[in-house]
Amino acid sequence: MGKKREPVKSDSNESPKNEPTQDPSIQYDTDLNDPNLNDPNLNDPDLNDPDLNYPNRNAPVQVDVNSCAHVAPGSAMHVDFNHEQIREQFLELSQEDLVEALVDSSCQRDNLHKKLLRSTADFDNLRKRMEKEAILLRARASEGLMLDLLEILDNFDRALAHSLTPKPSTPSPSTPKDSENLREGVGKVHKHMVDTLQRHGLQHMESQGKPFDPSCHEALFTVPIQNGEEDMVTEVVQKGYFLNGTPLRVARVGVSKLVGIEKDESLQNDDLQDDGQQNDDNTENNQG
Amino acid sequence: MGKIIGIDLGTTNSCVGVMEGGKAVVIPNAEGGRTMPSVVAFKKDGEILVGQLAKRQAVSNPERTVASI
């Protein structure tokens, strides 16, 4: 171990050298002669933050006997050693035994260091593997649903093929009877699709006539109304759906808005609101 | 020592990340999104909305919605 360094002491009677001095003719923003200016503890707000496990900058750094790493107290890597006990142990040993102990400690340190590197590499590999697996999982997650939907796709193909093929026994496809048959067929396929999706957890979101809820609806436009309730869904442009209870797709809707009423009282009292009418009223009162 | 958080408070969208194992990892929000709109709204009942929820009701509540600051 090297010679212990003594802390540098300053003589308070001597004038400090190389410190900036203030020119009285110049107006400074900061008082350079302020003794508290260079105190890091005073200027660091984080130091007093109880939520941060902030190590005291001025605390002496303790040397870990088993490794050469300097570990500051309060940090995550710090381990409590009873330095006094260990020091007393070593003081009793002869030089040869000390060398032996040092060699053992060095070997132990090297082994632990290698283990640490291996663990870090393992962790890194594990993380990369998990990322790859997550990507694969996401890509194949909809496999089951797709297989069921393929059956519905097949039915659409059959319906289209049937509508295009001319039948000698029936009149032209544009007769009302054929349109009705086509409509009925498409309706059945639609029901089949809805049932399949419901089996996989999909549920239609009932929005028409319900109060507007930003967690389930997205307002595309407002619908002016003379009377009735405000902020109600009056028109559904695109349906919304839940998947296993959580919104999969929000409904895109039109929202009712009352017209021809006085502004909301809460808006008039709002400091952030730039209400031109209110400012005009205040101006009139001041002038009156 | 506490975690190191990085916040990108953008004009249109915001993003938050945390240092984990020496790498920055983006934190997804409750809806699973890795970014969120930089929008804040104040409902009439006093409730404060942020992000996607605030953006969805911007058209129906424009006087109380703040965006693109």
Tab-separated table of C-alpha atoms in Angstrom:
chain	number	residue	atom	x	y	z
A	1	MET	CA	0.000	0.000	0.000
A	2	GLY	CA	1.307	3.464	-0.816
A	3	LYS	CA	1.972	6.356	1.474
A	4	LYS	CA	-1.241	7.905	2.761
A	5	ARG	CA	-1.876	11.313	1.226
A	6	GLU	CA	-2.575	14.141	3.610
A	7	PRO	CA	-5.472	16.445	2.704
A	8	VAL	CA	-4.392	19.846	1.459
A	9	LYS	CA	-4.989	22.529	4.083
A	10	SER	CA	-5.375	26.166	3.272
A	11	ASP	CA	-4.318	28.992	5.527
A	12	SER	CA	-7.310	31.257	5.943
A	13	ASN	CA	-5.034	34.246	6.661
A	14	GLU	CA	-3.374	34.059	3.290
A	15	SER	CA	-5.137	35.463	0.296
A	16	PRO	CA	-6.135	32.691	-2.055
A	17	LYS	CA	-4.016	32.531	-5.211
A	18	ASN	CA	-5.389	32.208	-8.708
A	19	GLU	CA	-8.899	32.998	-7.565
A	20	PRO	CA	-10.906	35.473	-9.672
A	21	THR	CA	-11.316	38.939	-8.235
A	22	GLN	CA	-14.069	41.357	-9.072
A	23	ASP	CA	-13.530	44.649	-10.802
A	24	PRO	CA	-15.753	47.178	-8.972
A	25	SER	CA	-16.396	49.064	-12.170
A	26	ILE	CA	-18.067	46.055	-13.826
A	27	GLN	CA	-21.489	44.779	-12.770
A	28	TYR	CA	-21.284	40.999	-12.298
A	29	ASP	CA	-24.258	38.668	-12.267
A	30	THR	CA	-22.518	36.395	-9.770
A	31	ASP	CA	-20.549	37.388	-6.686
A	32	LEU	CA	-17.229	35.662	-7.373
A	33	ASN	CA	-16.057	36.245	-3.811
A	34	ASP	CA	-19.035	34.368	-2.375
A	35	PRO	CA	-17.513	31.585	-0.231
A	36	ASN	CA	-20.533	29.372	-0.941
A	37	LEU	CA	-20.166	29.656	-4.694
A	38	ASN	CA	-18.032	26.557	-5.161
A	39	ASP	CA	-19.753	24.413	-2.573
A	40	PRO	CA	-21.264	21.584	-4.640
A	41	ASN	CA	-23.571	20.481	-1.852
A	42	LEU	CA	-25.223	23.840	-1.694
A	43	ASN	CA	-25.940	24.156	-5.392
A	44	ASP	CA	-26.964	20.591	-6.124
A	45	PRO	CA	-30.723	20.191	-5.662
A	46	ASP	CA	-30.589	16.444	-6.243
A	47	LEU	CA	-28.458	15.933	-3.161
A	48	ASN	CA	-31.360	16.725	-0.882
A	49	ASP	CA	-33.908	14.766	-2.882
A	50	PRO	CA	-35.030	11.903	-0.647
A	51	ASP	CA	-36.384	10.006	-3.669
A	52	LEU	CA	-32.919	9.652	-5.202
A	53	ASN	CA	-30.416	7.287	-3.631
A	54	TYR	CA	-27.692	9.820	-4.189
A	55	PRO	CA	-24.238	8.978	-2.803
A	56	ASN	CA	-22.640	11.763	-0.869
A	57	ARG	CA	-19.989	13.248	-3.122
A	58	ASN	CA	-17.758	14.271	-0.252
A	59	ALA	CA	-17.838	10.913	1.548
A	60	PRO	CA	-14.481	9.108	1.494
A	61	VAL	CA	-14.347	6.320	-1.072
A	62	GLN	CA	-13.784	2.949	0.553
A	63	VAL	CA	-11.391	0.530	-1.053
A	64	ASP	CA	-12.736	-2.990	-1.353
A	65	VAL	CA	-10.058	-5.353	-0.033
A	66	ASN	CA	-11.097	-8.203	-2.321
A	67	SER	CA	-10.968	-6.224	-5.544
A	68	CYS	CA	-9.246	-3.107	-6.715
A	69	ALA	CA	-12.504	-1.393	-7.707
A	70	HIS	CA	-13.260	1.818	-5.828
A	71	VAL	CA	-16.824	1.537	-4.641
A	72	ALA	CA	-18.651	4.528	-3.193
A	73	PRO	CA	-20.899	3.885	-0.182
A	74	GLY	CA	-24.598	3.966	-0.965
A	75	SER	CA	-24.089	2.734	-4.544
A	76	ALA	CA	-25.592	-0.532	-5.761
A	77	MET	CA	-22.172	-2.226	-5.945
A	78	HIS	CA	-21.162	-1.440	-2.401
A	79	VAL	CA	-20.822	-4.405	-0.016
A	80	ASP	CA	-20.392	-3.911	3.691
A	81	PHE	CA	-16.961	-5.080	4.814
A	82	ASN	CA	-15.668	-4.868	8.307
A	83	HIS	CA	-12.393	-3.211	7.286
A	84	GLU	CA	-11.081	-2.934	10.816
A	85	GLN	CA	-11.456	-6.663	11.448
A	86	ILE	CA	-9.783	-7.596	8.178
A	87	ARG	CA	-6.977	-5.091	8.775
A	88	GLU	CA	-6.323	-6.582	12.228
A	89	GLN	CA	-6.263	-10.069	10.707
A	90	PHE	CA	-3.621	-9.096	8.176
A	91	LEU	CA	-1.519	-7.209	10.714
A	92	GLU	CA	-0.952	-10.452	12.580
A	93	LEU	CA	0.370	-12.290	9.530
A	94	SER	CA	4.005	-12.618	8.465
A	95	GLN	CA	5.216	-11.256	5.136
A	96	GLU	CA	5.098	-14.673	3.471
A	97	ASP	CA	1.548	-15.241	4.653
A	98	LEU	CA	0.584	-11.790	3.444
A	99	VAL	CA	1.967	-12.554	-0.004
A	100	GLU	CA	0.051	-15.831	0.026
A	101	ALA	CA	-3.158	-14.044	1.017
A	102	LEU	CA	-2.613	-11.454	-1.691
A	103	VAL	CA	-2.085	-14.125	-4.340
A	104	ASP	CA	-5.263	-15.922	-3.219
A	105	SER	CA	-7.234	-12.689	-3.294
A	106	SER	CA	-5.943	-11.867	-6.772
A	107	CYS	CA	-6.885	-15.310	-8.077
A	108	GLN	CA	-10.306	-15.083	-6.511
A	109	ARG	CA	-10.789	-11.654	-8.027
A	110	ASP	CA	-9.809	-12.898	-11.491
A	111	ASN	CA	-12.219	-15.831	-11.244
A	112	LEU	CA	-15.052	-13.602	-10.148
A	113	HIS	CA	-14.277	-11.169	-12.919
A	114	LYS	CA	-14.445	-13.952	-15.496
A	115	LYS	CA	-17.734	-15.142	-14.006
A	116	LEU	CA	-19.073	-11.611	-14.209
A	117	LEU	CA	-18.102	-11.309	-17.875
A	118	ARG	CA	-19.679	-14.688	-18.616
A	119	SER	CA	-22.880	-13.728	-16.817
A	120	THR	CA	-23.077	-10.438	-18.661
A	121	ALA	CA	-22.582	-12.208	-21.987
A	122	ASP	CA	-25.220	-14.793	-21.052
A	123	PHE	CA	-27.662	-12.074	-20.147
A	124	ASP	CA	-27.013	-10.323	-23.431
A	125	ASN	CA	-27.528	-13.532	-25.395
A	126	LEU	CA	-30.696	-14.273	-23.489
A	127	ARG	CA	-32.086	-10.844	-24.249
A	128	LYS	CA	-31.296	-11.187	-27.961
A	129	ARG	CA	-32.883	-14.641	-28.049
A	130	MET	CA	-36.002	-13.377	-26.320
A	131	GLU	CA	-36.299	-10.507	-28.782
A	132	LYS	CA	-36.128	-12.956	-31.698
A	133	GLU	CA	-38.689	-15.216	-30.079
A	134	ALA	CA	-41.018	-12.290	-29.436
A	135	ILE	CA	-40.844	-11.290	-33.102
A	136	LEU	CA	-41.617	-14.846	-34.208
A	137	LEU	CA	-44.449	-15.105	-31.742
A	138	ARG	CA	-46.010	-11.880	-32.974
A	139	ALA	CA	-45.780	-13.055	-36.567
A	140	ARG	CA	-47.437	-16.411	-35.826
A	141	ALA	CA	-49.908	-15.213	-33.200
A	142	SER	CA	-52.784	-14.833	-35.642
A	143	GLU	CA	-52.292	-18.277	-37.210
A	144	GLY	CA	-55.355	-19.812	-35.572
A	145	LEU	CA	-57.590	-16.894	-36.496
A	146	MET	CA	-56.352	-16.893	-40.089
A	147	LEU	CA	-57.122	-20.574	-40.542
A	148	ASP	CA	-60.718	-20.024	-39.423
A	149	LEU	CA	-61.113	-16.968	-41.631
A	150	LEU	CA	-59.922	-18.912	-44.659
A	151	GLU	CA	-63.158	-20.905	-44.557
A	152	ILE	CA	-65.135	-17.668	-44.855
A	153	LEU	CA	-62.909	-16.535	-47.677
A	154	ASP	CA	-63.713	-19.797	-49.430
A	155	ASN	CA	-67.440	-19.056	-49.106
A	156	PHE	CA	-66.952	-15.603	-50.622
A	157	ASP	CA	-65.096	-17.217	-53.524
A	158	ARG	CA	-67.985	-19.618	-54.084
A	159	ALA	CA	-70.554	-16.804	-53.922
A	160	LEU	CA	-68.642	-14.737	-56.455
A	161	ALA	CA	-68.150	-17.701	-58.752
A	162	HIS	CA	-71.872	-18.479	-58.572
A	163	SER	CA	-72.881	-14.903	-59.372
A	164	LEU	CA	-70.621	-14.770	-62.441
A	165	THR	CA	-71.579	-18.118	-63.958
A	166	PRO	CA	-74.622	-17.789	-66.305
A	167	LYS	CA	-77.303	-20.391	-65.737
A	168	PRO	CA	-79.239	-21.585	-68.750
A	169	SER	CA	-82.420	-22.364	-66.802
A	170	THR	CA	-82.681	-18.993	-65.083
A	171	PRO	CA	-83.168	-15.523	-66.572
A	172	SER	CA	-80.434	-12.847	-66.522
A	173	PRO	CA	-78.701	-12.277	-63.128
A	174	SER	CA	-80.171	-8.830	-62.740
A	175	THR	CA	-83.633	-10.116	-61.744
A	176	PRO	CA	-84.848	-9.203	-58.261
A	177	LYS	CA	-84.989	-12.883	-57.291
A	178	ASP	CA	-81.277	-13.365	-57.967
A	179	SER	CA	-80.403	-10.185	-56.111
A	180	GLU	CA	-82.426	-11.430	-53.183
A	181	ASN	CA	-80.653	-14.788	-53.254
A	182	LEU	CA	-77.274	-13.079	-53.440
A	183	ARG	CA	-78.180	-10.817	-50.532
A	184	GLU	CA	-79.300	-13.787	-48.474
A	185	GLY	CA	-76.114	-15.689	-49.291
A	186	VAL	CA	-73.853	-12.774	-48.408
A	187	GLY	CA	-75.827	-12.253	-45.203
A	188	LYS	CA	-75.167	-15.865	-44.180
A	189	VAL	CA	-71.468	-15.531	-44.890
A	190	HIS	CA	-71.408	-12.299	-42.872
A	191	LYS	CA	-73.028	-14.068	-39.929
A	192	HIS	CA	-70.527	-16.912	-40.234
A	193	MET	CA	-67.703	-14.379	-40.074
A	194	VAL	CA	-69.141	-12.591	-37.048
A	195	ASP	CA	-69.573	-15.883	-35.194
A	196	THR	CA	-66.006	-16.939	-36.010
A	197	LEU	CA	-64.564	-13.667	-34.783
A	198	GLN	CA	-66.670	-13.823	-31.615
A	199	ARG	CA	-65.209	-17.240	-30.883
A	200	HIS	CA	-61.796	-15.568	-30.959
A	201	GLY	CA	-62.843	-12.901	-28.479
A	202	LEU	CA	-64.012	-10.131	-30.780
A	203	GLN	CA	-67.041	-8.106	-29.708
A	204	HIS	CA	-68.848	-5.302	-31.454
A	205	MET	CA	-68.804	-1.943	-29.619
A	206	GLU	CA	-72.305	-0.495	-29.196
A	207	SER	CA	-71.808	3.237	-29.732
A	208	GLN	CA	-74.933	4.691	-31.328
A	209	GLY	CA	-76.763	6.929	-28.842
A	210	LYS	CA	-74.243	6.381	-26.081
A	211	PRO	CA	-72.332	9.178	-24.258
A	212	PHE	CA	-69.048	10.063	-25.967
A	213	ASP	CA	-66.133	8.273	-24.302
A	214	PRO	CA	-62.614	9.012	-25.634
A	215	SER	CA	-61.407	5.585	-24.468
A	216	CYS	CA	-63.817	3.934	-26.948
A	217	HIS	CA	-64.676	6.664	-29.480
A	218	GLU	CA	-62.849	9.060	-31.722
A	219	ALA	CA	-64.742	12.239	-32.617
A	220	LEU	CA	-64.525	13.015	-36.334
A	221	PHE	CA	-67.053	15.852	-36.402
A	222	THR	CA	-69.714	17.554	-34.308
A	223	VAL	CA	-73.433	17.514	-35.119
A	224	PRO	CA	-75.216	20.731	-34.122
A	225	ILE	CA	-78.503	20.208	-32.247
A	226	GLN	CA	-81.030	22.687	-30.921
A	227	ASN	CA	-82.155	20.662	-27.946
A	228	GLY	CA	-81.275	17.389	-26.342
A	229	GLU	CA	-78.202	16.079	-24.645
A	230	GLU	CA	-74.727	17.266	-25.608
A	231	ASP	CA	-71.677	15.012	-26.166
A	232	MET	CA	-73.719	12.029	-27.316
A	233	VAL	CA	-72.775	9.785	-30.237
A	234	THR	CA	-75.211	10.608	-33.023
A	235	GLU	CA	-73.541	8.897	-35.981
A	236	VAL	CA	-71.158	5.948	-36.275
A	237	VAL	CA	-68.909	6.259	-39.324
A	238	GLN	CA	-66.802	3.201	-38.492
A	239	LYS	CA	-67.706	0.521	-35.941
A	240	GLY	CA	-65.490	-0.158	-32.995
A	241	TYR	CA	-64.582	-3.547	-31.563
A	242	PHE	CA	-63.348	-5.042	-28.300
A	243	LEU	CA	-60.869	-7.910	-28.217
A	244	ASN	CA	-61.138	-9.908	-24.995
A	245	GLY	CA	-62.537	-6.904	-23.158
A	246	THR	CA	-60.048	-4.244	-24.262
A	247	PRO	CA	-60.705	-1.843	-27.169
A	248	LEU	CA	-59.138	-3.261	-30.321
A	249	ARG	CA	-60.367	-0.478	-32.556
A	250	VAL	CA	-62.217	2.604	-31.382
A	251	ALA	CA	-65.406	3.670	-33.133
A	252	ARG	CA	-65.177	6.789	-35.285
A	253	VAL	CA	-68.234	8.871	-34.553
A	254	GLY	CA	-70.024	12.189	-34.821
A	255	VAL	CA	-70.769	13.935	-31.517
A	256	SER	CA	-73.774	16.156	-30.729
A	257	LYS	CA	-73.149	19.791	-29.812
A	258	LEU	CA	-75.793	22.231	-28.606
A	259	VAL	CA	-75.871	25.465	-30.572
A	260	GLY	CA	-77.283	28.850	-29.699
A	261	ILE	CA	-76.610	28.621	-25.947
A	262	GLU	CA	-74.477	30.870	-23.661
A	263	LYS	CA	-70.965	29.706	-23.050
A	264	ASP	CA	-70.317	27.333	-20.208
A	265	GLU	CA	-69.808	29.189	-16.861
A	266	SER	CA	-66.683	27.165	-16.081
A	267	LEU	CA	-65.053	28.476	-19.252
A	268	GLN	CA	-65.673	32.098	-18.194
A	269	ASN	CA	-63.822	31.527	-14.920
A	270	ASP	CA	-60.971	29.653	-16.604
A	271	ASP	CA	-57.714	31.672	-16.426
A	272	LEU	CA	-56.342	29.905	-19.469
A	273	GLN	CA	-59.348	30.705	-21.602
A	274	ASP	CA	-58.849	33.643	-23.940
A	275	ASP	CA	-62.446	34.838	-24.028
A	276	GLY	CA	-62.706	37.924	-26.180
A	277	GLN	CA	-66.264	38.637	-24.996
A	278	GLN	CA	-65.192	38.550	-21.341
A	279	ASN	CA	-62.280	40.915	-22.011
A	280	ASP	CA	-64.638	43.320	-23.754
A	281	ASP	CA	-67.001	43.226	-20.763
A	282	ASN	CA	-64.121	43.941	-18.382
A	283	THR	CA	-62.955	46.822	-20.551
A	284	GLU	CA	-66.456	48.316	-20.488
A	285	ASN	CA	-66.609	47.993	-16.686
A	286	ASN	CA	-63.228	49.704	-16.276
A	287	GLN	CA	-64.202	52.525	-18.540
A	288	GLY	CA	-67.584	52.998	-16.823
B	1	MET	CA	-28.578	5.042	-7.850
B	2	GLY	CA	-31.951	5.712	-9.528
B	3	LYS	CA	-32.900	4.832	-13.073
B	4	ILE	CA	-31.998	7.174	-15.890
B	5	ILE	CA	-35.063	8.244	-17.887
B	6	GLY	CA	-34.993	9.988	-21.248
B	7	ILE	CA	-38.034	11.936	-22.438
B	8	ASP	CA	-38.520	13.194	-25.981
B	9	LEU	CA	-41.258	15.805	-25.593
B	10	GLY	CA	-41.982	16.497	-29.247
B	11	THR	CA	-44.424	18.942	-30.803
B	12	THR	CA	-46.664	16.196	-32.167
B	13	ASN	CA	-45.639	13.021	-30.327
B	14	SER	CA	-43.701	12.150	-27.190
B	15	CYS	CA	-41.600	9.143	-26.271
B	16	VAL	CA	-40.036	7.896	-23.016
B	17	GLY	CA	-37.083	5.571	-22.594
B	18	VAL	CA	-35.101	4.075	-19.724
B	19	MET	CA	-31.515	2.868	-19.527
B	20	GLU	CA	-31.421	-0.885	-18.947
B	21	GLY	CA	-28.179	-2.805	-19.089
B	22	GLY	CA	-26.433	0.058	-20.860
B	23	LYS	CA	-29.091	0.351	-23.574
B	24	ALA	CA	-31.999	2.697	-23.998
B	25	VAL	CA	-35.336	0.869	-23.945
B	26	VAL	CA	-38.548	2.611	-24.999
B	27	ILE	CA	-41.335	2.331	-22.414
B	28	PRO	CA	-44.713	1.448	-24.009
B	29	ASN	CA	-47.829	3.092	-22.573
B	30	ALA	CA	-50.883	1.327	-21.173
B	31	GLU	CA	-52.344	0.896	-24.657
B	32	GLY	CA	-49.131	-0.657	-25.960
B	33	GLY	CA	-48.011	2.326	-28.007
B	34	ARG	CA	-44.346	3.323	-28.045
B	35	THR	CA	-45.155	6.969	-28.696
B	36	MET	CA	-48.092	9.083	-27.667
B	37	PRO	CA	-49.567	12.301	-29.039
B	38	SER	CA	-48.415	15.472	-27.296
B	39	VAL	CA	-51.956	16.575	-26.485
B	40	VAL	CA	-53.551	17.570	-23.169
B	41	ALA	CA	-57.265	18.182	-22.603
B	42	PHE	CA	-59.387	19.354	-19.679
B	43	LYS	CA	-62.882	17.897	-19.460
B	44	LYS	CA	-65.792	19.895	-18.104
B	45	ASP	CA	-65.836	17.809	-14.943
B	46	GLY	CA	-62.195	18.737	-14.311
B	47	GLU	CA	-60.652	15.466	-15.422
B	48	ILE	CA	-57.361	15.836	-17.299
B	49	LEU	CA	-56.754	13.724	-20.384
B	50	VAL	CA	-53.372	13.205	-22.047
B	51	GLY	CA	-52.124	11.482	-25.169
B	52	GLN	CA	-54.396	9.453	-27.418
B	53	LEU	CA	-57.516	10.024	-25.315
B	54	ALA	CA	-57.039	13.783	-25.465
B	55	LYS	CA	-56.488	13.645	-29.214
B	56	ARG	CA	-59.678	11.620	-29.833
B	57	GLN	CA	-61.905	14.227	-28.223
B	58	ALA	CA	-60.090	17.269	-29.669
B	59	VAL	CA	-62.756	17.875	-32.311
B	60	SER	CA	-65.634	17.849	-29.835
B	61	ASN	CA	-63.801	19.869	-27.134
B	62	PRO	CA	-61.466	22.277	-28.966
B	63	GLU	CA	-61.606	25.106	-26.383
B	64	ARG	CA	-60.173	22.884	-23.684
B	65	THR	CA	-57.631	20.920	-25.698
B	66	VAL	CA	-53.966	21.897	-26.015
B	67	ALA	CA	-51.886	20.538	-28.891
B	68	SER	CA	-48.834	21.424	-31.006
B	69	ILE	CA	-47.209	23.626	-28.377
